[in-house]
Amino acid sequence: MAKILIIDDERAIRSTLREILEYEDYTVEDIDNGIDGLELIRKNDYDLVLCDIKMNRMDGMEVLTEGLLIKPDLPFIMISGHGTVETAVEASKKGAFDFISKPPDLNRLLITVRNALDRGSLVVETKTLKRRVSKVRPILGESQAILRIKETIERVGPTDARVLVTGANGSGKELVARWLHEKSNRSNGPIIEVNCAAIPSELIESELFGHEKGSFTSAIKQRIGKFESANGGTLFLDEIGDMSQSAQAKVLRALQESKITRVGGEKEIDVDVRVVAATNKDLLKEIEDGNFRMDLYHRLSVILIHVPPLVERKDDIPLLTQSFLDEICNEYGMPTKKISEAALEEMKRLPWTGNIRELRNMVERLIILSDKTITDGDVRAFANPSAPVTASAAAESAAAAPQTDYDKFTNFQEYKDYAEREYIKFKLEKNNWNVSKTADDIDIQRSHLYSKIEKFGLKRGE
């Protein structure tokens, strides 16, 4: 149920409002002044604030202004015994959801409260959906390296400076690029991603700059390139170190002149694009080896951001793990599993050659294969890191986990289905095929378990 804060210096009004709202099953807290009210807003999560305008220690309009700076999406309903049209208009301009007069009319109060709570829920839901669509998730971590990256993004984002993001595969370079776009004045424009390593060298120029009809054998119609598609927004050149020399020369010209020419075309086209590049290679060594142009490197690296590998920020593993637990369990429609401190310590000892990407995959595997609480034994048995930790840990893992021929799986989804089927089959047999008991044991709904049994074709005694 929604949690509501009442800020009013009149005890009688606070008591009346509390009684009305608690009767409607809302959770209510109240305070008699704005200064302490703001402190409560900082510390706690409220769904709505009812705030008096005329108070002694701090005026209600000041509370409204400060409160919205602390929690921008928090709905405020202002109340006053000296209400005028001018006061209501001023409150609305400062961000209040609505204004009601004292003594409050019961029906008007409850309708306004419901509408404010509905609006607050819609705002949060809309932001969540936008974040999902834009693929921008928070940059999680409290290590010094991550805090420096966040600070750099805040400073650099609003500018048009070109940025070169370096770091190992799976460390989060793309996320940094997306946040640079999100924080820029171009955030309403597109962010277009090009994976330079995934495009054959003979096609990279057509991909970036487009081509005219008939410019080569398979060019059966005109095509717009990524530079034009990103006009007014951001172009993210991932794995720039794998770009061909001829494409590098054209990209350099595009950056210098803000103009491009389609393959097979003669007309110069103006483009307004901010370029963010990323690589897992040492570009200075690539320059020495003659694989990368020094002039392009200097054009791209106005700002350098290095994303550290996970082994250099192991203290962030618990925070990242909990976030992935919440996210993946929510996707699976199941309660969030708990993880023991010993399991987290065990995870810190792993080599993490695949970085954040490897961590997320491992958390998903542990969710599928473990019981209600993930233990250090589960980590040793099911983590399957990309490199062995120690001989003793490997021996423990081999003893704890059944031997499986991993080469028979062509992709991770196949392995995931196999592991999920074996786990459910084991639990059903352990509970003598008591579906209710098994569902409770593995912490999922009984209907969900029936669906899994049907999906995997499980039968008793097979």
Coordinates of C-alpha atoms in Angstrom, one line a residue:
M1 CA 0.0 0.0 0.0
A2 CA 1.1 3.6 -0.7
K3 CA 3.2 5.5 1.9
I4 CA 2.1 9.1 2.5
L5 CA 3.9 11.9 4.5
I6 CA 1.8 14.7 6.1
I7 CA 3.7 18.0 6.8
D8 CA 1.5 20.4 8.9
D9 CA 2.1 22.4 12.1
E10 CA -1.5 22.0 13.2
R11 CA -1.9 18.8 15.3
A12 CA -5.7 18.6 14.6
I13 CA -5.3 18.7 10.9
R14 CA -2.5 16.1 11.0
S15 CA -4.7 13.8 13.1
T16 CA -7.7 14.3 10.9
L17 CA -5.8 13.6 7.7
R18 CA -4.1 10.5 9.2
E19 CA -7.4 9.1 10.4
I20 CA -9.0 9.5 7.0
L21 CA -6.0 8.1 5.1
E22 CA -5.3 5.1 7.4
Y23 CA -9.0 4.2 7.1
E24 CA -8.3 3.8 3.4
D25 CA -5.4 1.5 4.2
Y26 CA -2.6 3.9 3.4
T27 CA 0.6 3.9 5.4
V28 CA 0.9 7.4 7.0
E29 CA 3.6 9.3 8.7
D30 CA 3.4 12.9 9.9
I31 CA 5.7 15.7 11.0
D32 CA 5.0 19.2 12.3
N33 CA 7.6 21.3 10.4
G34 CA 9.1 21.5 6.9
I35 CA 12.8 21.2 7.9
D36 CA 12.2 17.7 9.5
G37 CA 9.9 16.9 6.7
L38 CA 12.6 17.4 4.1
E39 CA 14.9 15.2 6.2
L40 CA 12.3 12.4 6.2
I41 CA 12.0 12.8 2.4
R42 CA 15.7 12.4 2.0
K43 CA 15.8 9.2 4.2
N44 CA 12.6 7.4 3.2
D45 CA 10.7 6.5 0.1
Y46 CA 7.2 8.1 0.0
D47 CA 4.6 7.9 -2.7
L48 CA 2.9 11.2 -1.8
V49 CA 3.4 14.3 0.4
L50 CA 0.5 16.4 1.8
C51 CA 2.1 19.7 2.8
D52 CA 0.7 22.8 4.5
I53 CA 1.6 26.1 2.9
K54 CA 1.7 28.4 6.0
M55 CA 4.1 27.0 8.6
N56 CA 6.4 28.6 11.2
R57 CA 9.9 27.1 10.7
M58 CA 9.7 26.8 6.9
D59 CA 7.2 27.9 4.4
G60 CA 5.4 25.1 2.5
M61 CA 6.4 26.6 -0.9
E62 CA 10.1 26.2 0.1
V63 CA 9.4 22.6 1.2
L64 CA 7.8 22.0 -2.2
T65 CA 10.8 23.4 -4.1
E66 CA 13.5 21.6 -1.9
G67 CA 11.5 18.4 -1.9
L68 CA 11.3 18.2 -5.7
L69 CA 15.0 18.8 -5.9
I70 CA 15.5 15.7 -3.6
K71 CA 12.9 13.5 -5.3
P72 CA 11.8 15.0 -8.6
D73 CA 9.0 12.5 -9.2
L74 CA 7.4 12.7 -5.8
P75 CA 3.9 14.1 -6.0
F76 CA 3.0 17.0 -3.6
I77 CA -0.5 18.1 -2.7
M78 CA -0.5 21.5 -1.1
I79 CA -3.1 22.4 1.6
S80 CA -4.0 25.7 3.1
G81 CA -6.7 27.5 5.2
H82 CA -6.0 30.7 3.3
G83 CA -6.3 29.4 -0.3
T84 CA -6.6 31.8 -3.2
V85 CA -6.4 31.3 -6.9
E86 CA -3.0 33.0 -7.0
T87 CA -1.7 30.6 -4.3
A88 CA -2.9 27.6 -6.3
V89 CA -1.4 28.8 -9.5
E90 CA 2.0 29.5 -7.8
A91 CA 1.9 26.0 -6.2
S92 CA 1.2 24.4 -9.7
K93 CA 4.1 26.4 -11.3
K94 CA 6.5 25.1 -8.6
G95 CA 5.5 21.5 -9.4
A96 CA 2.7 20.7 -7.0
F97 CA 0.2 18.0 -8.3
D98 CA -2.8 19.8 -6.8
F99 CA -4.0 22.3 -4.2
I100 CA -6.9 21.8 -1.7
S101 CA -8.3 24.1 1.0
K102 CA -8.8 23.5 4.7
P103 CA -10.9 22.0 6.1
P104 CA -10.5 19.4 3.3
D105 CA -13.6 17.9 1.7
L106 CA -13.4 14.2 2.3
N107 CA -14.4 13.1 -1.2
R108 CA -12.2 15.7 -2.9
L109 CA -9.2 14.8 -0.7
L110 CA -9.5 11.0 -1.5
I111 CA -10.0 11.5 -5.2
T112 CA -7.0 13.9 -5.4
V113 CA -4.8 11.5 -3.4
R114 CA -5.7 8.6 -5.7
N115 CA -5.1 10.7 -8.8
A116 CA -1.7 11.8 -7.5
L117 CA -0.6 8.3 -6.6
D118 CA -1.7 7.0 -10.1
R119 CA 0.2 9.8 -11.7
G120 CA 3.3 9.0 -9.6
S121 CA 3.1 5.3 -10.6
L122 CA 2.8 6.2 -14.3
V123 CA 5.8 8.5 -14.2
V124 CA 8.0 5.8 -12.6
E125 CA 6.7 3.2 -15.0
T126 CA 7.3 5.4 -18.0
K127 CA 10.8 6.1 -17.0
T128 CA 11.4 2.4 -16.4
L129 CA 10.1 1.5 -19.9
K130 CA 12.1 4.3 -21.5
R131 CA 15.2 3.0 -19.8
R132 CA 14.5 -0.5 -21.0
V133 CA 13.9 0.6 -24.6
S134 CA 17.0 2.8 -24.7
K135 CA 19.1 -0.1 -23.2
V136 CA 20.6 2.3 -20.7
R137 CA 21.0 0.7 -17.3
P138 CA 22.8 2.3 -14.4
I139 CA 26.6 2.1 -14.1
L140 CA 26.9 0.2 -10.9
G141 CA 29.9 0.4 -8.6
E142 CA 31.4 2.4 -5.8
S143 CA 35.1 1.7 -6.6
Q144 CA 37.3 4.7 -7.3
A145 CA 37.7 3.9 -11.0
I146 CA 33.9 3.7 -11.5
L147 CA 33.3 6.9 -9.6
R148 CA 35.9 8.6 -11.8
I149 CA 34.1 7.3 -14.9
K150 CA 30.7 8.6 -13.6
E151 CA 32.2 12.0 -12.9
T152 CA 33.8 12.2 -16.3
I153 CA 30.5 11.3 -18.0
E154 CA 28.8 14.1 -16.1
R155 CA 31.4 16.6 -17.2
V156 CA 31.9 15.4 -20.8
G157 CA 28.4 14.3 -21.6
P158 CA 26.8 17.8 -22.3
T159 CA 29.7 18.7 -24.6
D160 CA 30.3 17.6 -28.2
A161 CA 33.8 16.4 -27.4
R162 CA 34.8 13.1 -29.1
V163 CA 35.5 10.3 -26.7
L164 CA 37.6 7.1 -26.9
V165 CA 36.5 4.4 -24.5
T166 CA 39.1 1.6 -23.8
G167 CA 38.8 -1.6 -21.9
A168 CA 38.6 -5.4 -22.1
N169 CA 35.7 -7.3 -23.7
G170 CA 32.6 -7.4 -21.5
S171 CA 33.8 -4.6 -19.2
G172 CA 31.0 -2.2 -20.1
K173 CA 32.3 0.1 -22.8
E174 CA 29.0 0.3 -24.7
L175 CA 27.2 1.3 -21.5
V176 CA 29.6 4.2 -21.0
A177 CA 28.9 5.3 -24.6
R178 CA 25.2 5.2 -24.1
W179 CA 25.4 7.2 -20.9
L180 CA 27.5 9.8 -22.8
H181 CA 24.7 10.1 -25.3
E182 CA 22.0 10.1 -22.5
K183 CA 23.8 13.0 -20.8
S184 CA 24.4 15.0 -24.0
N185 CA 22.3 17.7 -25.6
R186 CA 21.7 15.1 -28.4
S187 CA 19.8 12.7 -26.1
N188 CA 16.6 13.2 -28.1
G189 CA 18.4 12.3 -31.2
P190 CA 19.5 8.7 -32.3
I191 CA 22.5 6.8 -31.0
I192 CA 23.7 4.5 -33.9
E193 CA 26.1 1.7 -33.1
V194 CA 28.5 0.2 -35.6
N195 CA 30.5 -2.9 -34.6
C196 CA 33.6 -2.4 -36.8
A197 CA 34.9 -6.0 -36.1
A198 CA 31.7 -7.6 -37.3
I199 CA 31.6 -6.0 -40.7
P200 CA 33.8 -7.3 -43.5
S201 CA 36.5 -4.7 -44.5
E202 CA 35.0 -4.5 -48.1
L203 CA 31.6 -3.5 -46.7
I204 CA 32.6 -1.1 -43.9
E205 CA 32.7 2.0 -46.1
S206 CA 29.2 1.3 -47.5
E207 CA 28.0 0.6 -43.9
L208 CA 29.4 3.9 -42.6
F209 CA 28.8 6.3 -45.5
G210 CA 26.1 4.6 -47.6
H211 CA 26.2 4.0 -51.3
E212 CA 24.5 5.0 -54.5
K213 CA 22.6 2.6 -56.7
G214 CA 24.9 0.7 -59.1
S215 CA 28.1 1.7 -57.3
F216 CA 29.0 -2.0 -57.0
T217 CA 27.5 -5.3 -58.1
S218 CA 25.0 -5.8 -55.3
A219 CA 24.1 -2.1 -54.9
I220 CA 20.6 -2.5 -56.4
K221 CA 19.3 0.7 -54.7
Q222 CA 20.6 3.8 -52.8
R223 CA 21.4 3.2 -49.2
I224 CA 21.8 5.7 -46.3
G225 CA 24.9 5.0 -44.2
K226 CA 25.3 5.1 -40.4
F227 CA 26.8 8.7 -40.4
E228 CA 23.6 10.0 -42.0
S229 CA 21.4 7.9 -39.8
A230 CA 23.1 9.4 -36.7
N231 CA 22.6 12.9 -37.9
G232 CA 21.7 15.1 -34.9
G233 CA 22.7 12.3 -32.5
T234 CA 25.7 10.1 -31.6
L235 CA 27.6 7.5 -33.7
F236 CA 29.2 4.8 -31.6
L237 CA 32.1 3.1 -33.4
D238 CA 32.7 -0.1 -31.4
E239 CA 36.0 -2.0 -31.9
I240 CA 37.4 0.9 -33.9
G241 CA 40.8 -0.9 -33.8
D242 CA 39.5 -3.4 -36.3
M243 CA 38.6 -0.8 -39.0
S244 CA 40.3 -1.0 -42.4
Q245 CA 42.9 1.6 -43.4
S246 CA 40.8 3.0 -46.2
A247 CA 37.8 3.4 -44.0
Q248 CA 40.0 5.1 -41.4
A249 CA 41.0 7.7 -43.9
K250 CA 37.3 8.4 -44.8
V251 CA 36.3 8.6 -41.1
L252 CA 39.1 11.1 -40.5
R253 CA 37.9 13.3 -43.3
A254 CA 34.3 13.1 -42.0
L255 CA 35.5 14.2 -38.5
Q256 CA 37.6 17.0 -39.9
E257 CA 35.0 18.5 -42.3
S258 CA 31.7 17.1 -41.0
K259 CA 31.0 16.0 -44.5
I260 CA 30.7 12.5 -46.1
T261 CA 30.4 11.1 -49.6
R262 CA 28.4 8.0 -50.3
V263 CA 30.3 5.1 -52.1
G264 CA 29.9 5.7 -55.8
G265 CA 28.6 9.2 -55.2
E266 CA 30.0 12.6 -55.9
K267 CA 27.8 14.9 -53.8
E268 CA 29.1 15.9 -50.4
I269 CA 26.6 15.6 -47.6
D270 CA 26.8 17.6 -44.4
V271 CA 26.5 15.6 -41.2
D272 CA 26.1 16.7 -37.6
V273 CA 27.3 13.8 -35.6
R274 CA 29.1 13.3 -32.3
V275 CA 31.5 10.3 -32.5
V276 CA 32.2 8.0 -29.5
A277 CA 34.6 5.2 -30.3
A278 CA 35.6 2.1 -28.3
T279 CA 38.3 -0.5 -28.5
N280 CA 39.8 -3.4 -26.6
K281 CA 43.1 -3.0 -28.4
D282 CA 46.1 -0.9 -27.5
L283 CA 45.8 1.7 -30.3
L284 CA 49.3 3.1 -29.6
K285 CA 50.8 -0.3 -30.3
E286 CA 48.5 -0.6 -33.4
I287 CA 49.9 2.7 -34.6
E288 CA 53.5 1.4 -34.1
D289 CA 52.6 -1.7 -36.1
G290 CA 51.1 0.4 -38.9
N291 CA 47.6 -0.8 -38.4
F292 CA 46.0 2.4 -37.2
R293 CA 46.4 6.0 -38.2
M294 CA 47.9 8.3 -35.6
D295 CA 46.0 11.4 -36.9
L296 CA 42.7 9.5 -36.5
Y297 CA 43.7 8.4 -33.0
H298 CA 44.2 12.0 -32.0
R299 CA 40.9 13.1 -33.6
L300 CA 39.0 10.4 -31.6
S301 CA 40.8 10.7 -28.3
V302 CA 39.9 14.2 -27.2
I303 CA 38.7 12.5 -24.0
L304 CA 39.9 9.1 -22.9
I305 CA 37.9 6.9 -20.6
H306 CA 39.3 3.6 -19.5
V307 CA 36.9 1.0 -18.2
P308 CA 38.7 -1.3 -15.7
P309 CA 38.3 -5.1 -15.8
L310 CA 36.2 -6.7 -13.1
V311 CA 39.3 -8.2 -11.4
E312 CA 40.4 -4.6 -10.6
R313 CA 37.1 -3.7 -9.0
K314 CA 36.2 -6.9 -7.0
D315 CA 34.6 -4.8 -4.3
D316 CA 31.8 -4.0 -6.8
I317 CA 30.9 -7.7 -7.3
P318 CA 28.3 -7.8 -4.4
L319 CA 26.5 -4.8 -5.8
L320 CA 26.6 -6.1 -9.4
T321 CA 25.5 -9.6 -8.3
Q322 CA 22.5 -8.3 -6.3
S323 CA 21.4 -6.1 -9.2
F324 CA 21.6 -9.1 -11.6
L325 CA 19.7 -11.3 -9.1
D326 CA 16.9 -8.8 -9.0
E327 CA 16.8 -8.3 -12.8
I328 CA 17.0 -12.0 -13.8
C329 CA 14.6 -13.3 -11.2
N330 CA 12.1 -10.6 -12.2
E331 CA 12.5 -11.7 -15.9
Y332 CA 11.8 -15.3 -14.8
G333 CA 8.8 -14.2 -12.7
M334 CA 10.1 -15.6 -9.5
P335 CA 11.0 -14.2 -6.1
T336 CA 14.6 -12.8 -5.8
K337 CA 17.0 -15.5 -4.6
K338 CA 19.3 -14.7 -1.7
I339 CA 23.0 -15.1 -1.8
S340 CA 25.3 -15.8 1.2
E341 CA 28.3 -13.7 2.2
A342 CA 30.5 -16.8 1.7
A343 CA 29.2 -17.1 -1.9
L344 CA 30.0 -13.5 -2.6
E345 CA 33.5 -14.0 -1.2
E346 CA 33.9 -17.1 -3.4
M347 CA 32.8 -15.1 -6.4
K348 CA 35.5 -12.4 -5.6
R349 CA 38.2 -15.2 -6.0
L350 CA 37.2 -16.0 -9.5
P351 CA 39.4 -14.7 -12.4
W352 CA 36.6 -13.0 -14.4
T353 CA 38.2 -13.0 -17.8
G354 CA 34.8 -12.3 -19.3
N355 CA 34.2 -9.3 -17.0
I356 CA 30.6 -8.0 -16.4
R357 CA 29.2 -10.1 -19.2
E358 CA 30.6 -13.3 -17.6
L359 CA 29.3 -12.2 -14.2
R360 CA 25.7 -11.8 -15.4
N361 CA 25.7 -15.1 -17.2
M362 CA 27.1 -16.8 -14.1
V363 CA 24.4 -15.2 -11.9
E364 CA 21.7 -16.5 -14.3
R365 CA 23.2 -20.0 -14.1
L366 CA 23.3 -19.9 -10.3
I367 CA 19.6 -18.8 -10.2
I368 CA 18.6 -21.8 -12.3
L369 CA 20.7 -24.4 -10.6
S370 CA 20.7 -23.4 -6.9
D371 CA 18.1 -23.6 -4.1
K372 CA 16.5 -20.6 -2.4
T373 CA 19.8 -19.3 -1.1
I374 CA 22.9 -19.4 -3.3
T375 CA 25.8 -20.8 -1.3
D376 CA 29.6 -20.8 -1.7
G377 CA 29.2 -24.5 -2.7
D378 CA 26.9 -23.5 -5.5
V379 CA 29.5 -21.0 -6.8
R380 CA 32.2 -23.6 -6.8
A381 CA 30.0 -26.3 -8.4
F382 CA 28.2 -24.2 -11.0
A383 CA 30.2 -21.1 -11.7
N384 CA 32.3 -22.7 -14.5
P385 CA 34.6 -19.7 -14.8
S386 CA 36.6 -19.3 -18.0
A387 CA 39.8 -20.2 -16.1
P388 CA 40.5 -22.4 -13.1
V389 CA 40.7 -20.7 -9.7
T390 CA 42.9 -23.1 -7.8
A391 CA 43.6 -26.8 -8.0
S392 CA 41.7 -27.4 -4.7
A393 CA 38.7 -25.4 -5.9
A394 CA 38.6 -27.2 -9.2
A395 CA 38.7 -30.6 -7.3
E396 CA 35.8 -29.5 -5.1
S397 CA 33.8 -28.3 -8.1
A398 CA 34.4 -31.6 -9.9
A399 CA 33.3 -33.5 -6.8
A400 CA 30.2 -31.4 -6.3
A401 CA 28.9 -31.2 -9.9
P402 CA 28.0 -34.0 -12.2
Q403 CA 30.3 -34.5 -15.2
T404 CA 28.8 -33.0 -18.3
D405 CA 30.0 -32.9 -21.9
Y406 CA 29.8 -29.1 -22.5
D407 CA 30.9 -29.5 -26.1
K408 CA 27.6 -31.0 -27.1
F409 CA 25.8 -27.6 -26.5
T410 CA 25.9 -25.3 -29.5
N411 CA 24.9 -22.2 -27.6
F412 CA 24.2 -21.1 -24.0
Q413 CA 20.4 -21.4 -24.4
E414 CA 20.7 -25.1 -25.1
Y415 CA 22.9 -25.6 -22.0
K416 CA 20.5 -23.5 -19.9
D417 CA 17.5 -25.6 -20.9
Y418 CA 19.4 -28.8 -20.2
A419 CA 20.5 -27.6 -16.8
E420 CA 17.0 -26.3 -15.9
R421 CA 15.5 -29.7 -17.0
E422 CA 18.0 -31.7 -14.9
Y423 CA 17.5 -29.5 -11.9
I424 CA 13.7 -29.7 -11.9
K425 CA 13.9 -33.5 -12.6
F426 CA 16.2 -34.0 -9.6
K427 CA 14.0 -31.9 -7.3
L428 CA 10.8 -33.7 -8.4
E429 CA 12.4 -37.1 -7.7
K430 CA 13.8 -36.0 -4.4
N431 CA 10.3 -35.0 -3.3
N432 CA 8.7 -38.2 -4.8
W433 CA 7.0 -36.1 -7.5
N434 CA 5.1 -34.0 -5.0
V435 CA 4.6 -30.9 -7.3
S436 CA 3.4 -28.6 -4.5
K437 CA 6.3 -29.5 -2.3
T438 CA 8.8 -29.2 -5.1
A439 CA 7.4 -25.8 -6.2
D440 CA 7.8 -24.6 -2.6
D441 CA 11.3 -26.1 -2.4
I442 CA 12.6 -24.2 -5.5
D443 CA 10.5 -21.1 -4.7
I444 CA 8.3 -20.9 -7.8
Q445 CA 4.5 -21.0 -8.3
R446 CA 3.0 -24.4 -8.8
S447 CA 1.5 -23.4 -12.1
H448 CA 4.9 -22.3 -13.3
L449 CA 6.4 -25.7 -12.3
Y450 CA 3.6 -27.5 -14.2
S451 CA 4.5 -25.5 -17.3
K452 CA 8.1 -26.5 -16.9
I453 CA 7.2 -30.1 -16.6
E454 CA 5.2 -29.9 -19.8
K455 CA 7.9 -27.9 -21.6
F456 CA 10.6 -30.4 -20.8
G457 CA 8.4 -33.5 -21.2
L458 CA 9.2 -34.8 -17.8
K459 CA 7.5 -38.0 -16.7
R460 CA 7.5 -39.9 -13.4
G461 CA 9.8 -43.0 -13.4
E462 CA 11.6 -42.2 -16.7

